[in-house]
Amino acid sequence: MEDAHRLIRADVTQLTGEKNLIQWDSSLWGYLNIYDLQNYILQVIDEPTSAVEKKEWRVNRAVISAMISNSLSPAVYERLIARGWDPREQNPKVIYDLIKKVLPRVTQEAVMDCVIEYSIIDRTTFGKMQDFLTRLRYLYKKIEELKAGVTEAYHTNLLVAKLKKTYPDRFLFWVNGLKEKTLTWEKLNQELEEIAASEEAAPKFSKVNKEAEAKVKELKDTKGRRARKLCDKCSSQIMETWEYKSCGHHAPKDKSDCWWCDPSKAPNSWPKKKEAEELKKKQGATTAVVVHNGSGLANPLTQTSSSLLFAPNFFIPRIDPKEAQ
């Protein structure tokens, strides 16, 4: 019951409509999962017979329902009311199911966000293996719902590539399994569950956990400017330290000038300077925006779900066969 009370203060992403349905769903599910209350929105939980359990059941339902209601934007709230929702409803599954029914499950922007995150999610960004697996499987489920024809072998290869840095020794065995076609998606996931259980069971300051945490921290620290994010303006993948400029290009946050627009202000150390100067000459006196490699001006929203899966943003890091020898 105490866990349910804490959920009242949970900062669940506000649901504004179809555009951020996936993010909202992930945020809500994540908070409920922390306290093992996710079943209240996934299935019908019958009222217990015990007085103590019955009280806890009622509180859990009421708190989760309130948490969902509080996360709705006014526009979404009104849409649900128009579809017959009673705000006094105490069964959280009722409102959760209605939201999924009223709001289209997958929009083009939601598809893009999901696909991009699935392609770049990495074990190094999660403190625990179990947290990584939870998020990975959620995204995997969303990818499967697209019915874009992605094979199990593709998923398995991609997952192995995501584990290379944190588990280099096991990685060699996994690569051999891929080559010999003995490593399946199910088998790999079972092994990862064993790793997760081992990490959870080990004392916090044991050698196993200290080495795992140190490895994750080291990989995070050395990521530097290679870390990427989604631009909040055009949804392109850009460097974490960059932002969208008024000219339509992306550039470092601490730079007021766009080097692509004015290459003369770029330092000689910038690897794209020569390319920018050549593009500037070709552009001449026209005012058309120059689309250059890495500018992020191309709009992936115009792509289909199938093409998104095989776009440049969606890739498997190369696995060198020699590493398996």
Short mmCIF file of C-alpha atoms in Angstrom, two decimals:
data_model
loop_
_atom_site.label_atom_id
_atom_site.label_comp_id
_atom_site.label_asym_id
_atom_site.label_seq_id
_atom_site.Cartn_x
_atom_site.Cartn_y
_atom_site.Cartn_z
CA MET A 1 0.00 0.00 0.00
CA GLU A 2 2.91 2.27 0.78
CA ASP A 3 4.25 1.61 -2.72
CA ALA A 4 0.93 2.67 -4.23
CA HIS A 5 0.99 5.93 -2.29
CA ARG A 6 4.40 6.74 -3.73
CA LEU A 7 2.96 6.44 -7.22
CA ILE A 8 0.79 9.49 -6.61
CA ARG A 9 3.96 11.57 -6.85
CA ALA A 10 5.24 9.71 -9.93
CA ASP A 11 6.22 12.05 -12.73
CA VAL A 12 4.58 10.13 -15.58
CA THR A 13 5.02 11.68 -19.02
CA GLN A 14 1.94 13.71 -19.94
CA LEU A 15 -0.10 12.07 -22.70
CA THR A 16 -0.78 14.76 -25.30
CA GLY A 17 -2.07 12.54 -28.10
CA GLU A 18 -1.01 9.97 -30.67
CA LYS A 19 2.41 11.56 -31.10
CA ASN A 20 3.78 10.59 -27.68
CA LEU A 21 1.62 7.54 -26.93
CA ILE A 22 4.62 5.19 -26.93
CA GLN A 23 6.64 7.44 -24.61
CA TRP A 24 3.68 7.81 -22.23
CA ASP A 25 3.03 4.07 -22.22
CA SER A 26 6.68 3.35 -21.49
CA SER A 27 6.78 5.92 -18.68
CA LEU A 28 3.61 4.59 -17.04
CA TRP A 29 4.67 0.97 -17.35
CA GLY A 30 8.10 1.78 -15.94
CA TYR A 31 6.70 3.32 -12.75
CA LEU A 32 4.24 0.48 -12.20
CA ASN A 33 6.95 -2.10 -12.81
CA ILE A 34 9.10 -0.61 -10.04
CA TYR A 35 6.46 -1.60 -7.49
CA ASP A 36 5.30 -4.74 -9.33
CA LEU A 37 1.85 -3.26 -10.01
CA GLN A 38 1.84 -3.49 -13.82
CA ASN A 39 -0.71 -6.31 -13.82
CA TYR A 40 -3.40 -3.83 -12.80
CA ILE A 41 -3.38 -2.42 -16.34
CA LEU A 42 -2.58 -5.66 -18.15
CA GLN A 43 -5.26 -7.99 -16.81
CA VAL A 44 -8.41 -8.15 -14.72
CA ILE A 45 -7.49 -8.68 -11.07
CA ASP A 46 -10.38 -10.09 -9.08
CA GLU A 47 -11.28 -8.66 -5.70
CA PRO A 48 -9.57 -10.66 -2.90
CA THR A 49 -11.55 -12.25 -0.07
CA SER A 50 -9.16 -11.28 2.72
CA ALA A 51 -10.02 -7.95 4.35
CA VAL A 52 -6.38 -6.83 4.37
CA GLU A 53 -5.76 -7.82 0.76
CA LYS A 54 -9.07 -6.29 -0.30
CA LYS A 55 -8.08 -2.92 1.17
CA GLU A 56 -4.70 -3.02 -0.58
CA TRP A 57 -6.39 -4.02 -3.86
CA ARG A 58 -8.78 -1.06 -3.67
CA VAL A 59 -6.03 1.42 -2.82
CA ASN A 60 -3.80 0.16 -5.64
CA ARG A 61 -6.60 0.47 -8.19
CA ALA A 62 -7.60 3.95 -7.04
CA VAL A 63 -4.04 5.29 -6.96
CA ILE A 64 -3.12 3.88 -10.39
CA SER A 65 -6.35 5.24 -11.88
CA ALA A 66 -5.60 8.66 -10.40
CA MET A 67 -2.03 8.52 -11.69
CA ILE A 68 -3.25 7.79 -15.23
CA SER A 69 -5.92 10.51 -15.07
CA ASN A 70 -3.41 13.08 -13.83
CA SER A 71 -1.09 12.29 -16.74
CA LEU A 72 -3.70 13.17 -19.39
CA SER A 73 -3.58 16.48 -21.19
CA PRO A 74 -6.89 18.44 -21.26
CA ALA A 75 -7.36 17.55 -24.94
CA VAL A 76 -6.94 13.81 -24.36
CA TYR A 77 -9.12 14.01 -21.24
CA GLU A 78 -11.97 15.50 -23.28
CA ARG A 79 -11.56 12.90 -26.03
CA LEU A 80 -11.94 10.10 -23.50
CA ILE A 81 -14.98 11.76 -21.93
CA ALA A 82 -16.55 12.01 -25.39
CA ARG A 83 -16.01 8.26 -25.83
CA GLY A 84 -17.91 7.44 -22.66
CA TRP A 85 -15.17 7.37 -20.01
CA ASP A 86 -16.31 8.00 -16.43
CA PRO A 87 -13.51 9.79 -14.49
CA ARG A 88 -14.82 8.12 -11.32
CA GLU A 89 -13.95 4.67 -12.71
CA GLN A 90 -11.67 2.89 -10.22
CA ASN A 91 -10.45 0.09 -12.48
CA PRO A 92 -7.20 1.32 -14.11
CA LYS A 93 -7.43 -1.32 -16.84
CA VAL A 94 -10.67 0.25 -18.10
CA ILE A 95 -9.12 3.66 -18.73
CA TYR A 96 -5.86 2.11 -20.01
CA ASP A 97 -7.72 0.00 -22.57
CA LEU A 98 -9.87 2.97 -23.61
CA ILE A 99 -6.79 5.11 -24.21
CA LYS A 100 -5.33 2.43 -26.48
CA LYS A 101 -8.64 2.24 -28.33
CA VAL A 102 -9.26 5.98 -28.73
CA LEU A 103 -5.70 6.90 -29.70
CA PRO A 104 -4.29 5.06 -32.74
CA ARG A 105 -1.73 2.61 -31.47
CA VAL A 106 1.02 3.55 -33.90
CA THR A 107 1.51 6.86 -35.69
CA GLN A 108 4.32 7.56 -38.15
CA GLU A 109 6.21 9.68 -35.62
CA ALA A 110 5.74 7.07 -32.90
CA VAL A 111 7.01 4.40 -35.28
CA MET A 112 10.08 6.47 -36.06
CA ASP A 113 10.87 7.11 -32.38
CA CYS A 114 10.49 3.44 -31.53
CA VAL A 115 12.59 2.20 -34.44
CA ILE A 116 15.40 4.67 -33.82
CA GLU A 117 15.56 3.89 -30.11
CA TYR A 118 15.59 0.15 -30.82
CA SER A 119 18.51 0.60 -33.20
CA ILE A 120 20.66 2.65 -30.79
CA ILE A 121 19.71 1.24 -27.37
CA ASP A 122 22.82 -0.19 -25.73
CA ARG A 123 23.66 -2.14 -22.57
CA THR A 124 26.22 0.51 -21.57
CA THR A 125 23.48 3.07 -20.88
CA PHE A 126 21.78 0.88 -18.24
CA GLY A 127 23.08 0.21 -14.75
CA LYS A 128 21.56 -3.28 -14.61
CA MET A 129 21.07 -6.00 -17.17
CA GLN A 130 17.44 -6.45 -16.07
CA ASP A 131 16.66 -2.78 -16.78
CA PHE A 132 18.22 -3.14 -20.22
CA LEU A 133 16.21 -6.29 -20.98
CA THR A 134 12.96 -4.70 -19.82
CA ARG A 135 13.33 -1.76 -22.19
CA LEU A 136 14.70 -3.87 -25.05
CA ARG A 137 11.76 -6.28 -24.94
CA TYR A 138 9.25 -3.45 -24.85
CA LEU A 139 10.79 -2.00 -28.02
CA TYR A 140 11.07 -5.46 -29.58
CA LYS A 141 7.34 -5.96 -29.05
CA LYS A 142 6.58 -2.63 -30.73
CA ILE A 143 8.81 -3.52 -33.70
CA GLU A 144 7.02 -6.85 -34.08
CA GLU A 145 3.66 -5.05 -34.09
CA LEU A 146 4.77 -3.17 -37.20
CA LYS A 147 4.86 -6.47 -39.12
CA ALA A 148 7.69 -5.15 -41.25
CA GLY A 149 9.19 -8.57 -41.89
CA VAL A 150 12.20 -8.29 -39.56
CA THR A 151 13.56 -11.79 -39.00
CA GLU A 152 14.47 -13.38 -35.68
CA ALA A 153 18.04 -13.75 -36.91
CA TYR A 154 18.24 -9.99 -37.48
CA HIS A 155 17.00 -9.29 -33.94
CA THR A 156 19.49 -11.79 -32.51
CA ASN A 157 22.45 -10.34 -34.42
CA LEU A 158 21.48 -6.84 -33.34
CA LEU A 159 21.22 -7.84 -29.68
CA VAL A 160 24.62 -9.53 -29.72
CA ALA A 161 26.17 -6.38 -31.17
CA LYS A 162 24.65 -4.33 -28.32
CA LEU A 163 26.42 -6.51 -25.74
CA LYS A 164 29.91 -6.49 -27.24
CA LYS A 165 31.40 -3.75 -25.05
CA THR A 166 30.04 -4.86 -21.68
CA TYR A 167 30.53 -8.61 -22.11
CA PRO A 168 33.56 -8.98 -24.44
CA ASP A 169 34.37 -12.56 -23.36
CA ARG A 170 30.84 -13.87 -23.79
CA PHE A 171 30.58 -11.90 -27.03
CA LEU A 172 33.07 -14.25 -28.71
CA PHE A 173 30.95 -17.28 -27.81
CA TRP A 174 27.80 -15.56 -29.02
CA VAL A 175 29.42 -14.71 -32.36
CA ASN A 176 30.42 -18.36 -32.77
CA GLY A 177 26.84 -19.32 -32.01
CA LEU A 178 25.62 -16.97 -34.73
CA LYS A 179 28.09 -18.40 -37.24
CA GLU A 180 27.10 -21.97 -36.42
CA LYS A 181 23.40 -20.99 -36.29
CA THR A 182 23.00 -22.49 -32.82
CA LEU A 183 22.24 -19.20 -31.05
CA THR A 184 18.57 -18.25 -31.24
CA TRP A 185 16.71 -15.21 -29.90
CA GLU A 186 15.10 -17.34 -27.18
CA LYS A 187 18.35 -19.01 -26.16
CA LEU A 188 20.22 -15.70 -26.00
CA ASN A 189 17.48 -14.13 -23.88
CA GLN A 190 17.57 -17.07 -21.46
CA GLU A 191 21.30 -16.59 -21.03
CA LEU A 192 20.84 -12.86 -20.47
CA GLU A 193 18.21 -13.59 -17.81
CA GLU A 194 20.79 -15.76 -16.03
CA ILE A 195 23.30 -12.90 -16.20
CA ALA A 196 20.70 -10.50 -14.82
CA ALA A 197 19.85 -12.88 -11.96
CA SER A 198 23.54 -13.31 -11.18
CA GLU A 199 24.06 -9.55 -11.04
CA GLU A 200 21.03 -9.11 -8.77
CA ALA A 201 22.12 -11.91 -6.42
CA ALA A 202 25.71 -10.72 -6.08
CA PRO A 203 26.41 -8.40 -3.11
CA LYS A 204 26.42 -4.74 -4.10
CA PHE A 205 30.14 -4.37 -3.49
CA SER A 206 31.17 -7.77 -4.80
CA LYS A 207 33.86 -8.06 -7.43
CA VAL A 208 31.28 -9.02 -10.07
CA ASN A 209 29.11 -5.94 -9.59
CA LYS A 210 31.99 -3.55 -9.02
CA GLU A 211 33.60 -4.64 -12.29
CA ALA A 212 30.29 -4.44 -14.17
CA GLU A 213 29.54 -0.96 -12.83
CA ALA A 214 33.08 0.20 -13.55
CA LYS A 215 32.82 -1.09 -17.13
CA VAL A 216 29.53 0.73 -17.72
CA LYS A 217 30.92 3.94 -16.22
CA GLU A 218 34.07 3.67 -18.31
CA LEU A 219 32.09 3.19 -21.51
CA LYS A 220 29.81 6.11 -20.64
CA ASP A 221 32.77 8.37 -19.86
CA THR A 222 34.58 7.50 -23.08
CA LYS A 223 31.50 7.94 -25.23
CA GLY A 224 32.08 11.68 -25.24
CA ARG A 225 30.62 13.50 -28.21
CA ARG A 226 29.71 10.21 -29.90
CA ALA A 227 26.61 10.06 -27.69
CA ARG A 228 23.53 10.88 -29.76
CA LYS A 229 19.97 12.04 -29.18
CA LEU A 230 16.82 12.90 -31.14
CA CYS A 231 16.49 16.52 -32.23
CA ASP A 232 13.38 18.01 -30.60
CA LYS A 233 12.63 19.99 -33.75
CA CYS A 234 13.03 17.55 -36.64
CA SER A 235 13.54 14.19 -34.87
CA SER A 236 16.87 13.56 -36.62
CA GLN A 237 19.70 11.82 -34.78
CA ILE A 238 22.30 14.40 -33.73
CA MET A 239 25.24 14.68 -31.36
CA GLU A 240 24.17 15.05 -27.73
CA THR A 241 25.94 18.40 -27.46
CA TRP A 242 24.33 19.81 -30.64
CA GLU A 243 21.04 21.61 -31.26
CA TYR A 244 18.76 22.74 -34.08
CA LYS A 245 19.70 26.17 -35.48
CA SER A 246 17.34 28.67 -37.10
CA CYS A 247 19.00 28.10 -40.48
CA GLY A 248 17.82 24.48 -40.47
CA HIS A 249 21.18 22.91 -39.70
CA HIS A 250 22.52 21.33 -36.51
CA ALA A 251 25.52 22.72 -34.65
CA PRO A 252 27.10 22.70 -31.15
CA LYS A 253 24.96 24.41 -28.50
CA ASP A 254 27.75 26.79 -27.50
CA LYS A 255 28.21 28.04 -31.07
CA SER A 256 25.96 30.88 -32.20
CA ASP A 257 27.14 30.58 -35.80
CA CYS A 258 26.41 27.67 -38.11
CA TRP A 259 29.65 26.50 -39.70
CA TRP A 260 27.78 25.11 -42.67
CA CYS A 261 26.31 28.53 -43.41
CA ASP A 262 29.61 30.35 -42.80
CA PRO A 263 32.57 27.94 -43.09
CA SER A 264 35.02 30.82 -42.55
CA LYS A 265 34.11 30.84 -38.85
CA ALA A 266 34.84 27.15 -38.43
CA PRO A 267 38.23 26.07 -37.01
CA ASN A 268 40.60 24.23 -39.31
CA SER A 269 40.25 21.20 -37.05
CA TRP A 270 36.62 20.75 -38.13
CA PRO A 271 36.68 17.70 -40.48
CA LYS A 272 33.74 19.00 -42.55
CA LYS A 273 35.19 22.46 -43.20
CA LYS A 274 36.44 21.74 -46.72
CA GLU A 275 33.15 20.11 -47.67
CA ALA A 276 31.22 23.09 -46.29
CA GLU A 277 33.38 25.54 -48.26
CA GLU A 278 32.78 23.63 -51.49
CA LEU A 279 29.04 23.52 -50.86
CA LYS A 280 29.05 27.24 -50.13
CA LYS A 281 30.73 27.94 -53.47
CA LYS A 282 28.23 25.74 -55.32
CA GLN A 283 25.33 27.41 -53.56
CA GLY A 284 26.47 30.79 -54.82
CA ALA A 285 23.95 33.59 -54.45
CA THR A 286 20.92 31.33 -54.01
CA THR A 287 19.12 31.21 -50.71
CA ALA A 288 18.13 27.57 -50.92
CA VAL A 289 19.07 25.52 -47.89
CA VAL A 290 21.95 23.17 -48.60
CA VAL A 291 21.30 19.59 -47.55
CA HIS A 292 24.62 18.11 -46.53
CA ASN A 293 25.77 14.86 -44.97
CA GLY A 294 25.00 14.90 -41.28
CA SER A 295 22.79 17.98 -41.41
CA GLY A 296 19.71 16.02 -40.40
CA LEU A 297 17.48 18.01 -42.78
CA ALA A 298 16.01 14.92 -44.39
CA ASN A 299 12.63 14.22 -42.83
CA PRO A 300 12.29 10.54 -41.89
CA LEU A 301 8.60 11.04 -41.20
CA THR A 302 7.97 10.66 -44.91
CA GLN A 303 9.34 7.12 -44.82
CA THR A 304 7.22 4.04 -44.33
CA SER A 305 7.60 1.81 -41.30
CA SER A 306 9.32 -0.80 -43.43
CA SER A 307 11.85 1.61 -44.92
CA LEU A 308 12.57 3.04 -41.48
CA LEU A 309 13.71 -0.35 -40.27
CA PHE A 310 16.30 -0.54 -42.98
CA ALA A 311 17.22 3.15 -43.14
CA PRO A 312 20.77 4.29 -42.24
CA ASN A 313 19.59 4.99 -38.68
CA PHE A 314 18.70 1.34 -38.22
CA PHE A 315 21.80 -0.80 -38.39
CA ILE A 316 23.72 -3.64 -36.80
CA PRO A 317 27.24 -2.64 -35.76
CA ARG A 318 29.66 -4.71 -37.80
CA ILE A 319 30.81 -7.96 -36.21
CA ASP A 320 34.24 -8.98 -37.48
CA PRO A 321 34.33 -12.76 -38.07
CA LYS A 322 37.98 -12.74 -36.92
CA GLU A 323 36.83 -11.86 -33.42
CA ALA A 324 35.18 -15.22 -33.11
CA GLN A 325 38.39 -17.12 -33.84
#
